Tab-separated table of C-alpha atoms in Angstrom:
chain	number	residue	atom	x	y	z
A	65	MET	CA	-16.349	-39.891	-11.182
A	66	LYS	CA	-12.290	-39.227	-11.761
A	67	THR	CA	-14.343	-36.867	-14.548
A	68	LEU	CA	-15.888	-35.122	-11.849
A	69	ARG	CA	-13.470	-34.155	-9.512
A	70	SER	CA	-11.091	-32.847	-12.988
A	71	LEU	CA	-13.932	-30.808	-13.791
A	72	LEU	CA	-14.285	-29.228	-9.814
A	73	MET	CA	-10.658	-28.755	-9.818
A	74	ALA	CA	-11.084	-26.874	-12.770
A	75	LEU	CA	-13.989	-24.919	-12.013
A	76	ALA	CA	-11.984	-23.962	-8.148
A	77	LEU	CA	-9.197	-22.990	-10.817
A	78	LEU	CA	-10.970	-20.350	-13.269
A	79	ALA	CA	-13.367	-18.831	-9.744
A	80	LEU	CA	-9.543	-18.248	-7.694
A	81	MET	CA	-8.674	-16.631	-11.516
A	82	ALA	CA	-11.756	-14.657	-11.974
A	83	PHE	CA	-11.988	-13.419	-8.295
A	84	PRO	CA	-7.737	-12.884	-7.078
A	85	ALA	CA	-9.295	-10.539	-3.807
A	86	LEU	CA	-10.428	-14.338	-3.289
A	87	ALA	CA	-7.718	-15.860	-2.878
A	88	ASP	CA	-5.190	-13.564	-1.489
A	89	ASP	CA	-8.387	-12.570	2.197
A	90	HIS	CA	-6.571	-13.723	4.645
A	91	ASN	CA	-7.923	-13.981	8.488
A	92	CYS	CA	-7.004	-14.512	12.278
A	93	ASP	CA	-7.407	-17.626	11.734
A	94	ASP	CA	-4.339	-17.973	9.474
A	95	TYR	CA	-2.222	-16.641	11.539
A	96	GLU	CA	-0.270	-19.492	13.710
A	97	SER	CA	0.015	-16.199	16.604
A	98	GLN	CA	-0.955	-12.742	17.110
A	99	ALA	CA	2.009	-11.359	16.989
A	100	ALA	CA	2.148	-13.125	13.202
A	101	ALA	CA	-0.491	-11.242	12.332
A	102	GLN	CA	0.381	-7.589	14.228
A	103	GLU	CA	3.126	-8.427	11.386
A	104	GLU	CA	0.742	-8.735	8.890
A	105	LEU	CA	-1.031	-5.230	10.026
A	106	ARG	CA	1.944	-3.676	10.689
A	107	ASN	CA	2.836	-4.607	6.844
A	108	ASP	CA	0.830	-3.245	5.742
A	109	PRO	CA	-1.904	-0.595	8.348
A	110	SER	CA	-4.681	-0.026	5.961
A	111	ASP	CA	-5.239	-3.300	6.889
A	112	PRO	CA	-6.901	-4.612	3.934
A	113	ASN	CA	-7.897	-7.928	5.390
A	114	GLY	CA	-9.706	-6.969	8.138
A	115	LEU	CA	-7.426	-8.087	10.919
A	116	ASP	CA	-8.163	-5.169	13.063
A	117	GLY	CA	-11.991	-5.362	13.493
A	118	ASP	CA	-11.670	-2.978	16.090
A	119	GLU	CA	-9.309	-0.741	14.846
A	120	ASP	CA	-8.326	-0.112	17.332
A	121	GLY	CA	-4.204	-0.616	15.937
A	122	ILE	CA	-3.731	-4.410	17.316
A	123	ALA	CA	-4.153	-6.812	14.835
A	124	CYS	CA	-6.519	-10.142	15.656
A	125	GLU	CA	-6.741	-10.318	19.821
A	126	ASN	CA	-8.197	-13.306	20.471
A	127	ASN	CA	-4.979	-15.051	18.778
A	128	PRO	CA	-2.626	-17.262	21.004
A	129	ALA	CA	0.643	-16.288	22.259
A	130	PRO	CA	3.107	-14.642	21.090
A	131	THR	CA	2.437	-12.047	20.740
A	132	ASP	CA	2.235	-7.535	19.965
A	133	MET	CA	0.782	-5.645	21.785
A	134	ASP	CA	1.789	-2.411	20.192
A	135	PRO	CA	-0.736	-0.836	18.401
A	136	VAL	CA	-0.056	-0.048	14.383
A	137	SER	CA	-1.396	3.359	14.289
A	138	VAL	CA	-2.331	5.714	10.937
A	139	GLU	CA	0.098	7.648	11.046
A	140	ASP	CA	2.353	4.331	10.024
A	141	ILE	CA	1.220	4.255	6.852
A	142	GLU	CA	3.747	5.739	3.945
A	143	ASP	CA	2.954	8.258	2.102
A	144	PRO	CA	3.903	7.237	-0.917
A	145	VAL	CA	4.173	10.758	-1.973
A	146	ASP	CA	7.747	10.923	0.220
A	147	ASP	CA	9.559	7.803	-1.964
A	148	ILE	CA	9.885	9.549	-4.688
A	149	GLU	CA	13.002	10.644	-6.016
A	150	GLY	CA	13.976	14.656	-6.641
A	151	ASP	CA	11.152	15.600	-3.959
A	152	ASP	CA	12.918	18.566	-3.585
A	153	MET	CA	11.462	21.156	-5.518
A	154	ALA	CA	12.044	25.234	-4.777
A	155	GLU	CA	9.076	26.456	-3.292
A	156	GLU	CA	8.397	28.423	-6.334
A	157	ASP	CA	8.120	25.652	-8.791
A	158	LEU	CA	5.820	24.266	-6.705
A	159	GLN	CA	3.848	27.081	-5.980
A	160	GLY	CA	3.534	27.875	-10.230
A	161	ASP	CA	4.214	31.313	-9.548
A	162	ASN	CA	6.342	31.502	-12.857
A	163	THR	CA	5.163	33.665	-15.074
A	164	GLN	CA	5.419	33.105	-19.712
A	165	ASP	CA	8.414	35.998	-18.964
A	166	ASP	CA	9.861	33.737	-16.338
A	167	VAL	CA	10.427	30.846	-18.110
A	168	ASP	CA	11.681	32.915	-21.738
A	169	ASP	CA	13.552	34.848	-18.921
A	170	ASP	CA	15.260	31.648	-18.119
A	171	GLN	CA	15.964	30.231	-21.826
A	172	HIS	CA	17.437	33.653	-22.480
A	173	GLU	CA	20.608	33.576	-19.864
A	174	GLY	CA	24.307	32.971	-21.529
A	175	GLU	CA	22.875	34.145	-24.888
A	176	SER	CA	25.285	36.797	-25.940
A	177	PRO	CA	23.641	40.086	-27.130
A	178	GLU	CA	23.580	40.456	-31.367
């Protein structure tokens, strides 16, 4: 019997390692309150766990109090590009208007004529 239990535990552990997404999956029953679920939705507004089934920005509306009924919106999702440092490039650099002549001119600036 002990061997069977050990085997089952090993298989369960193997399954969790093989399918890590299943181990991280949460649903409304995993949260003690609606506010706790709403906090999770605020942390990841893309809602990979489906806490906001009707997509109104409010997670687990049937969970008990305390509640937080302030909806999360798509605008609350941070743009990863905004987090990149040095994104204050000149407009012409972003538009790609520089030609090879411009690059050559920039490289030769400051050189004295021979």
